[in-house]
Amino acid sequence: MKAQYRYSPEFIHIAVVGSAGAGKSSFINAVRGLSRNDSMAAPTGIVETTYTVARYLDPYPNSRMVWYDIPGSGTTKVSDWQYFNNMGLYIFDCIIVLIGNRVLESDLAILHACEQFRNIEAFIVRSKSDQHINNMVCEKMSQGFDLPGPDMDAKTRSLLLQTKSEERERFIDETRKNVRMHLERANLSRKKVYIVCVDAILAAVSNSRSPKAIDEADLLNDVEEFVRKRLQ
Ligand SMILES: Nc1nc2c(ncn2[C@@H]2O[C@H](COP(=O)(O)OP(=O)(O)OP(=O)(O)O)[C@@H](O)[C@H]2O)c(=O)[nH]1
Ligand SMILES: [Mg+2]
């Protein structure tokens, strides 16, 4: 498996797993500082776009990270354990479990396996925060409401801003509680969930802060810290 994945002890191998459409390819593009239109970017989309494992080097010259886009968890007919074994996930230094709207059994199974293989560091990441917050805002505003257009009046705009800030806090709080509950139920140890979106990751990679930012800078710092320690 190590040969198949071109494992090299001088690099840190990071697998990004998660259900179809969770945002794996978009996430890998963003942490590599690439927007989706970049020629080196992985294909992304609303229909299933990644079928086989793809390997991506960081474009930065001194980076020691190699990213792997691992499709198919939660969609195959094999058991979650078999999936972990068949995909050779045990060879990775680090696994990022990307969760979308729901925490799936397959996500929890991968986290279980990471706990058993003690040298695999796992990070739990909730993707597409911007999209989810926008959906919550639209549900909260009056029926038929869509996101702001140029002709929106001042009163509606101020209501929108207020609603957005409230829904954002509610989303963060609910996501943290929900992940904690799933980890407890599955007898997994407590772990932070990093709530992110692609735009804010891209901003954090270039050392600026997006208004959409939640945990992106923390995630990048913690992954870098892990890489630094592991390569010492
Ligand atoms: N708004 C928003 N959309 C996102 C974000 N991340 C991914 N998406 C969108 O979600 C859809 C699926 O993203 P992909 O990156 O293709 O997801 P994937 O997990 O690689 O999908 P498969 O390869 O099919 O398993 C695409 O339309 C992306 O543009 C995000 O942070 N915010
Ligand atoms: Mg993909």
mmCIF file of C-alpha atoms and ligand atoms in Angstrom:
data_model
loop_
_atom_site.group_PDB
_atom_site.id
_atom_site.type_symbol
_atom_site.label_atom_id
_atom_site.label_comp_id
_atom_site.label_asym_id
_atom_site.label_seq_id
_atom_site.Cartn_x
_atom_site.Cartn_y
_atom_site.Cartn_z
ATOM 1 C CA MET A 1 0.000 0.000 0.000
ATOM 2 C CA LYS A 2 2.837 2.390 0.847
ATOM 3 C CA ALA A 3 4.333 1.818 -2.602
ATOM 4 C CA GLN A 4 0.965 2.296 -4.248
ATOM 5 C CA TYR A 5 0.484 5.647 -2.507
ATOM 6 C CA ARG A 6 4.155 6.575 -3.126
ATOM 7 C CA TYR A 7 4.737 6.977 0.623
ATOM 8 C CA SER A 8 7.996 8.712 1.475
ATOM 9 C CA PRO A 9 9.254 9.129 5.064
ATOM 10 C CA GLU A 10 10.297 12.707 4.314
ATOM 11 C CA PHE A 11 6.711 13.753 3.694
ATOM 12 C CA ILE A 12 3.494 13.855 5.672
ATOM 13 C CA HIS A 13 0.680 12.068 3.898
ATOM 14 C CA ILE A 14 -2.739 13.521 4.534
ATOM 15 C CA ALA A 15 -5.883 11.706 3.411
ATOM 16 C CA VAL A 16 -9.099 13.677 3.036
ATOM 17 C CA VAL A 17 -12.125 11.406 3.412
ATOM 18 C CA GLY A 18 -15.850 12.040 3.579
ATOM 19 C CA SER A 19 -19.068 11.228 1.795
ATOM 20 C CA ALA A 20 -19.688 12.042 -1.874
ATOM 21 C CA GLY A 21 -20.055 15.779 -2.332
ATOM 22 C CA ALA A 22 -18.829 16.638 1.194
ATOM 23 C CA GLY A 23 -16.349 19.010 -0.427
ATOM 24 C CA LYS A 24 -13.128 16.944 -0.347
ATOM 25 C CA SER A 25 -11.725 18.093 -3.684
ATOM 26 C CA SER A 26 -12.650 21.730 -2.999
ATOM 27 C CA PHE A 27 -11.009 21.497 0.427
ATOM 28 C CA ILE A 28 -7.759 20.125 -1.016
ATOM 29 C CA ASN A 29 -7.697 22.846 -3.663
ATOM 30 C CA ALA A 30 -8.208 25.522 -1.018
ATOM 31 C CA VAL A 31 -5.513 24.307 1.393
ATOM 32 C CA ARG A 32 -3.145 24.220 -1.594
ATOM 33 C CA GLY A 33 -4.094 27.850 -2.241
ATOM 34 C CA LEU A 34 -5.846 27.071 -5.522
ATOM 35 C CA SER A 35 -9.214 28.319 -6.657
ATOM 36 C CA ARG A 36 -11.380 25.894 -8.585
ATOM 37 C CA ASN A 37 -10.460 27.447 -11.940
ATOM 38 C CA ASP A 38 -6.744 26.923 -11.450
ATOM 39 C CA SER A 39 -5.225 24.452 -13.898
ATOM 40 C CA MET A 40 -3.640 22.467 -11.047
ATOM 41 C CA ALA A 41 -6.935 22.251 -9.129
ATOM 42 C CA ALA A 42 -8.833 19.004 -8.597
ATOM 43 C CA PRO A 43 -12.187 18.821 -10.410
ATOM 44 C CA THR A 44 -15.177 19.653 -8.207
ATOM 45 C CA GLY A 45 -18.887 19.781 -8.809
ATOM 46 C CA ILE A 46 -22.433 19.021 -7.837
ATOM 47 C CA VAL A 47 -22.461 15.573 -9.416
ATOM 48 C CA GLU A 48 -20.006 12.919 -8.248
ATOM 49 C CA THR A 49 -16.698 14.067 -9.622
ATOM 50 C CA THR A 50 -13.916 12.021 -8.025
ATOM 51 C CA TYR A 51 -13.908 8.261 -8.488
ATOM 52 C CA THR A 52 -10.348 7.225 -7.803
ATOM 53 C CA VAL A 53 -7.774 8.325 -5.252
ATOM 54 C CA ALA A 54 -5.846 11.351 -6.447
ATOM 55 C CA ARG A 55 -2.528 12.578 -5.043
ATOM 56 C CA TYR A 56 -1.631 16.278 -4.864
ATOM 57 C CA LEU A 57 1.617 17.936 -3.892
ATOM 58 C CA ASP A 58 1.559 21.374 -2.324
ATOM 59 C CA PRO A 59 2.638 24.074 -4.772
ATOM 60 C CA TYR A 60 4.871 25.722 -2.099
ATOM 61 C CA PRO A 61 8.519 24.748 -2.618
ATOM 62 C CA ASN A 62 9.307 23.868 1.028
ATOM 63 C CA SER A 63 6.063 22.106 1.837
ATOM 64 C CA ARG A 64 6.385 18.552 3.077
ATOM 65 C CA MET A 65 2.684 17.732 2.805
ATOM 66 C CA VAL A 66 1.099 15.435 0.247
ATOM 67 C CA TRP A 67 -2.680 15.447 -0.018
ATOM 68 C CA TYR A 68 -4.816 12.495 -1.051
ATOM 69 C CA ASP A 69 -8.407 12.860 -2.224
ATOM 70 C CA ILE A 70 -10.098 9.638 -1.092
ATOM 71 C CA PRO A 71 -13.586 9.190 -2.547
ATOM 72 C CA GLY A 72 -16.343 6.780 -1.776
ATOM 73 C CA SER A 73 -16.692 6.474 1.992
ATOM 74 C CA GLY A 74 -20.288 5.735 2.952
ATOM 75 C CA THR A 75 -21.237 4.811 -0.599
ATOM 76 C CA THR A 76 -19.616 1.409 -1.102
ATOM 77 C CA LYS A 77 -21.231 -1.923 -0.363
ATOM 78 C CA VAL A 78 -18.322 -3.052 1.805
ATOM 79 C CA SER A 79 -18.408 -2.501 5.569
ATOM 80 C CA ASP A 80 -16.806 0.631 6.973
ATOM 81 C CA TRP A 81 -13.897 -1.425 8.350
ATOM 82 C CA GLN A 82 -13.324 -3.083 5.018
ATOM 83 C CA TYR A 83 -13.367 0.315 3.360
ATOM 84 C CA PHE A 84 -10.613 1.529 5.704
ATOM 85 C CA ASN A 85 -8.549 -1.580 4.957
ATOM 86 C CA ASN A 86 -9.257 -1.792 1.242
ATOM 87 C CA MET A 87 -8.289 1.835 0.733
ATOM 88 C CA GLY A 88 -5.118 1.319 2.783
ATOM 89 C CA LEU A 89 -6.002 4.241 5.024
ATOM 90 C CA TYR A 90 -3.734 2.746 7.721
ATOM 91 C CA ILE A 91 -0.624 3.997 5.904
ATOM 92 C CA PHE A 92 -1.498 7.685 6.319
ATOM 93 C CA ASP A 93 0.088 10.023 8.855
ATOM 94 C CA CYS A 94 -3.045 12.100 9.104
ATOM 95 C CA ILE A 95 -6.693 11.710 8.098
ATOM 96 C CA ILE A 96 -9.044 14.639 7.724
ATOM 97 C CA VAL A 97 -12.649 13.524 8.050
ATOM 98 C CA LEU A 98 -14.754 16.039 6.204
ATOM 99 C CA ILE A 99 -18.360 16.064 7.307
ATOM 100 C CA GLY A 100 -21.204 17.700 5.462
ATOM 101 C CA ASN A 101 -24.719 18.213 6.790
ATOM 102 C CA ARG A 102 -24.763 14.905 8.699
ATOM 103 C CA VAL A 103 -22.225 12.927 10.689
ATOM 104 C CA LEU A 104 -22.345 9.491 9.033
ATOM 105 C CA GLU A 105 -21.590 6.027 10.432
ATOM 106 C CA SER A 106 -18.779 5.807 7.886
ATOM 107 C CA ASP A 107 -17.194 9.009 9.279
ATOM 108 C CA LEU A 108 -17.346 7.591 12.814
ATOM 109 C CA ALA A 109 -15.908 4.255 11.655
ATOM 110 C CA ILE A 110 -12.899 6.035 10.167
ATOM 111 C CA LEU A 111 -12.402 7.973 13.402
ATOM 112 C CA HIS A 112 -12.584 4.680 15.329
ATOM 113 C CA ALA A 113 -9.936 3.166 13.106
ATOM 114 C CA CYS A 114 -7.717 6.250 13.602
ATOM 115 C CA GLU A 115 -7.965 5.752 17.383
ATOM 116 C CA GLN A 116 -6.844 2.141 16.990
ATOM 117 C CA PHE A 117 -3.935 2.992 14.717
ATOM 118 C CA ARG A 118 -2.339 5.276 17.254
ATOM 119 C CA ASN A 119 0.036 6.966 14.877
ATOM 120 C CA ILE A 120 -2.704 8.371 12.658
ATOM 121 C CA GLU A 121 -3.708 11.887 13.647
ATOM 122 C CA ALA A 122 -7.347 12.649 12.826
ATOM 123 C CA PHE A 123 -8.966 16.031 12.301
ATOM 124 C CA ILE A 124 -12.732 16.475 12.088
ATOM 125 C CA VAL A 125 -13.746 19.241 9.705
ATOM 126 C CA ARG A 126 -17.236 20.541 8.968
ATOM 127 C CA SER A 127 -17.243 21.851 5.397
ATOM 128 C CA LYS A 128 -19.377 24.414 3.519
ATOM 129 C CA SER A 129 -20.204 26.556 6.562
ATOM 130 C CA ASP A 130 -21.062 29.544 4.312
ATOM 131 C CA GLN A 131 -23.608 27.553 2.340
ATOM 132 C CA HIS A 132 -25.276 26.172 5.447
ATOM 133 C CA ILE A 133 -25.452 29.548 7.182
ATOM 134 C CA ASN A 134 -27.010 31.087 4.045
ATOM 135 C CA ASN A 135 -29.604 28.319 3.991
ATOM 136 C CA MET A 136 -30.431 28.947 7.644
ATOM 137 C CA VAL A 137 -30.777 32.686 6.981
ATOM 138 C CA CYS A 138 -33.122 32.116 4.034
ATOM 139 C CA GLU A 139 -35.261 29.789 6.149
ATOM 140 C CA LYS A 140 -35.444 32.358 8.945
ATOM 141 C CA MET A 141 -36.351 35.325 6.746
ATOM 142 C CA SER A 142 -39.823 35.596 5.258
ATOM 143 C CA GLN A 143 -40.975 32.950 2.811
ATOM 144 C CA GLY A 144 -39.561 33.244 -0.685
ATOM 145 C CA PHE A 145 -36.642 35.344 0.574
ATOM 146 C CA ASP A 146 -33.458 35.126 -1.453
ATOM 147 C CA LEU A 147 -30.029 36.553 -0.694
ATOM 148 C CA PRO A 148 -29.573 40.340 -1.088
ATOM 149 C CA GLY A 149 -29.975 42.103 -4.370
ATOM 150 C CA PRO A 150 -28.972 45.714 -5.123
ATOM 151 C CA ASP A 151 -32.551 46.965 -4.614
ATOM 152 C CA MET A 152 -32.864 45.723 -1.025
ATOM 153 C CA ASP A 153 -34.135 48.440 1.331
ATOM 154 C CA ALA A 154 -32.160 49.531 4.408
ATOM 155 C CA LYS A 155 -34.574 47.939 6.897
ATOM 156 C CA THR A 156 -34.443 44.524 5.225
ATOM 157 C CA ARG A 157 -30.677 44.778 4.894
ATOM 158 C CA SER A 158 -30.265 45.473 8.604
ATOM 159 C CA LEU A 159 -32.628 42.601 9.479
ATOM 160 C CA LEU A 160 -30.610 40.387 7.185
ATOM 161 C CA LEU A 161 -27.306 41.292 8.856
ATOM 162 C CA GLN A 162 -28.765 40.694 12.302
ATOM 163 C CA THR A 163 -30.264 37.352 11.227
ATOM 164 C CA LYS A 164 -27.003 36.293 9.627
ATOM 165 C CA SER A 165 -25.006 36.962 12.769
ATOM 166 C CA GLU A 166 -27.546 35.080 14.926
ATOM 167 C CA GLU A 167 -27.770 32.109 12.560
ATOM 168 C CA ARG A 168 -24.002 31.939 12.298
ATOM 169 C CA GLU A 169 -23.703 31.629 16.115
ATOM 170 C CA ARG A 170 -26.503 29.061 16.185
ATOM 171 C CA PHE A 171 -24.830 27.015 13.452
ATOM 172 C CA ILE A 172 -21.460 27.026 15.252
ATOM 173 C CA ASP A 173 -23.048 26.062 18.553
ATOM 174 C CA GLU A 174 -25.254 23.330 17.071
ATOM 175 C CA THR A 175 -22.419 21.861 15.008
ATOM 176 C CA ARG A 176 -20.107 21.602 18.029
ATOM 177 C CA LYS A 177 -22.865 20.027 20.149
ATOM 178 C CA ASN A 178 -23.893 17.641 17.384
ATOM 179 C CA VAL A 179 -20.366 16.373 16.760
ATOM 180 C CA ARG A 180 -19.746 15.994 20.508
ATOM 181 C CA MET A 181 -22.959 13.977 20.827
ATOM 182 C CA HIS A 182 -22.004 11.665 17.928
ATOM 183 C CA LEU A 183 -18.503 11.111 19.316
ATOM 184 C CA GLU A 184 -19.890 10.270 22.771
ATOM 185 C CA ARG A 185 -22.481 7.886 21.369
ATOM 186 C CA ALA A 186 -19.822 6.118 19.324
ATOM 187 C CA ASN A 187 -17.501 5.884 22.369
ATOM 188 C CA LEU A 188 -14.912 8.046 20.685
ATOM 189 C CA SER A 189 -12.792 10.490 22.617
ATOM 190 C CA ARG A 190 -13.646 14.163 22.442
ATOM 191 C CA LYS A 191 -12.203 16.085 19.553
ATOM 192 C CA LYS A 192 -12.474 19.598 18.237
ATOM 193 C CA VAL A 193 -14.532 20.116 15.107
ATOM 194 C CA TYR A 194 -13.111 22.740 12.746
ATOM 195 C CA ILE A 195 -15.877 24.597 10.945
ATOM 196 C CA VAL A 196 -14.690 25.885 7.581
ATOM 197 C CA CYS A 197 -15.576 27.050 4.087
ATOM 198 C CA VAL A 198 -13.456 27.166 0.985
ATOM 199 C CA ASP A 199 -13.368 30.981 0.622
ATOM 200 C CA ALA A 200 -12.126 31.455 4.171
ATOM 201 C CA ILE A 201 -9.508 28.699 3.787
ATOM 202 C CA LEU A 202 -8.199 30.418 0.654
ATOM 203 C CA ALA A 203 -8.011 33.703 2.563
ATOM 204 C CA ALA A 204 -6.265 32.068 5.552
ATOM 205 C CA VAL A 205 -3.716 30.396 3.274
ATOM 206 C CA SER A 206 -2.730 33.840 2.004
ATOM 207 C CA ASN A 207 -2.667 35.216 5.581
ATOM 208 C CA SER A 208 -5.772 37.363 5.292
ATOM 209 C CA ARG A 209 -9.073 36.943 7.087
ATOM 210 C CA SER A 210 -12.364 36.434 5.308
ATOM 211 C CA PRO A 211 -15.584 37.773 6.885
ATOM 212 C CA LYS A 212 -16.776 34.156 6.556
ATOM 213 C CA ALA A 213 -13.909 32.840 8.707
ATOM 214 C CA ILE A 214 -14.664 30.510 11.615
ATOM 215 C CA ASP A 215 -11.980 27.869 12.354
ATOM 216 C CA GLU A 216 -9.890 27.964 9.159
ATOM 217 C CA ALA A 217 -6.790 29.640 10.624
ATOM 218 C CA ASP A 218 -6.888 27.299 13.659
ATOM 219 C CA LEU A 219 -7.108 24.274 11.406
ATOM 220 C CA LEU A 220 -4.181 25.376 9.227
ATOM 221 C CA ASN A 221 -2.100 26.144 12.336
ATOM 222 C CA ASP A 222 -2.928 22.839 14.009
ATOM 223 C CA VAL A 223 -2.175 20.813 10.864
ATOM 224 C CA GLU A 224 1.122 22.682 10.412
ATOM 225 C CA GLU A 225 1.998 22.114 14.051
ATOM 226 C CA PHE A 226 1.264 18.406 13.675
ATOM 227 C CA VAL A 227 3.414 18.217 10.515
ATOM 228 C CA ARG A 228 6.286 20.038 12.223
ATOM 229 C CA LYS A 229 6.229 17.707 15.238
ATOM 230 C CA ARG A 230 5.896 14.562 13.142
ATOM 231 C CA LEU A 231 8.873 15.458 10.973
ATOM 232 C CA GLN A 232 11.130 16.352 13.919
HETATM 233 N N1 LIG B 1 -20.596 27.316 -0.723
HETATM 234 C C1 LIG B 1 -19.668 26.366 -0.662
HETATM 235 N N2 LIG B 1 -19.698 25.345 -1.544
HETATM 236 C C2 LIG B 1 -18.751 24.388 -1.454
HETATM 237 C C3 LIG B 1 -17.739 24.430 -0.457
HETATM 238 N N3 LIG B 1 -16.966 23.313 -0.600
HETATM 239 C C4 LIG B 1 -17.465 22.642 -1.656
HETATM 240 N N4 LIG B 1 -18.537 23.276 -2.173
HETATM 241 C C5 LIG B 1 -19.353 22.859 -3.328
HETATM 242 O O1 LIG B 1 -19.869 21.577 -3.061
HETATM 243 C C6 LIG B 1 -19.899 20.796 -4.249
HETATM 244 C C7 LIG B 1 -19.143 19.483 -4.024
HETATM 245 O O2 LIG B 1 -17.785 19.785 -3.774
HETATM 246 P P1 LIG B 1 -16.606 18.782 -4.190
HETATM 247 O O3 LIG B 1 -15.351 19.419 -3.697
HETATM 248 O O4 LIG B 1 -16.700 18.400 -5.607
HETATM 249 O O5 LIG B 1 -16.974 17.548 -3.249
HETATM 250 P P2 LIG B 1 -16.293 16.109 -3.210
HETATM 251 O O6 LIG B 1 -16.399 15.631 -1.797
HETATM 252 O O7 LIG B 1 -14.923 16.160 -3.790
HETATM 253 O O8 LIG B 1 -17.268 15.285 -4.142
HETATM 254 P P3 LIG B 1 -17.025 13.842 -4.849
HETATM 255 O O9 LIG B 1 -15.684 13.892 -5.519
HETATM 256 O O10 LIG B 1 -18.151 13.727 -5.800
HETATM 257 O O11 LIG B 1 -17.104 12.845 -3.722
HETATM 258 C C8 LIG B 1 -19.268 21.663 -5.342
HETATM 259 O O12 LIG B 1 -20.301 22.246 -6.082
HETATM 260 C C9 LIG B 1 -18.489 22.695 -4.578
HETATM 261 O O13 LIG B 1 -18.349 23.922 -5.263
HETATM 262 C C10 LIG B 1 -17.741 25.538 0.465
HETATM 263 O O14 LIG B 1 -16.930 25.647 1.400
HETATM 264 N N5 LIG B 1 -18.732 26.455 0.311
HETATM 265 MG MG MG B 2 -14.151 15.152 -5.412
#
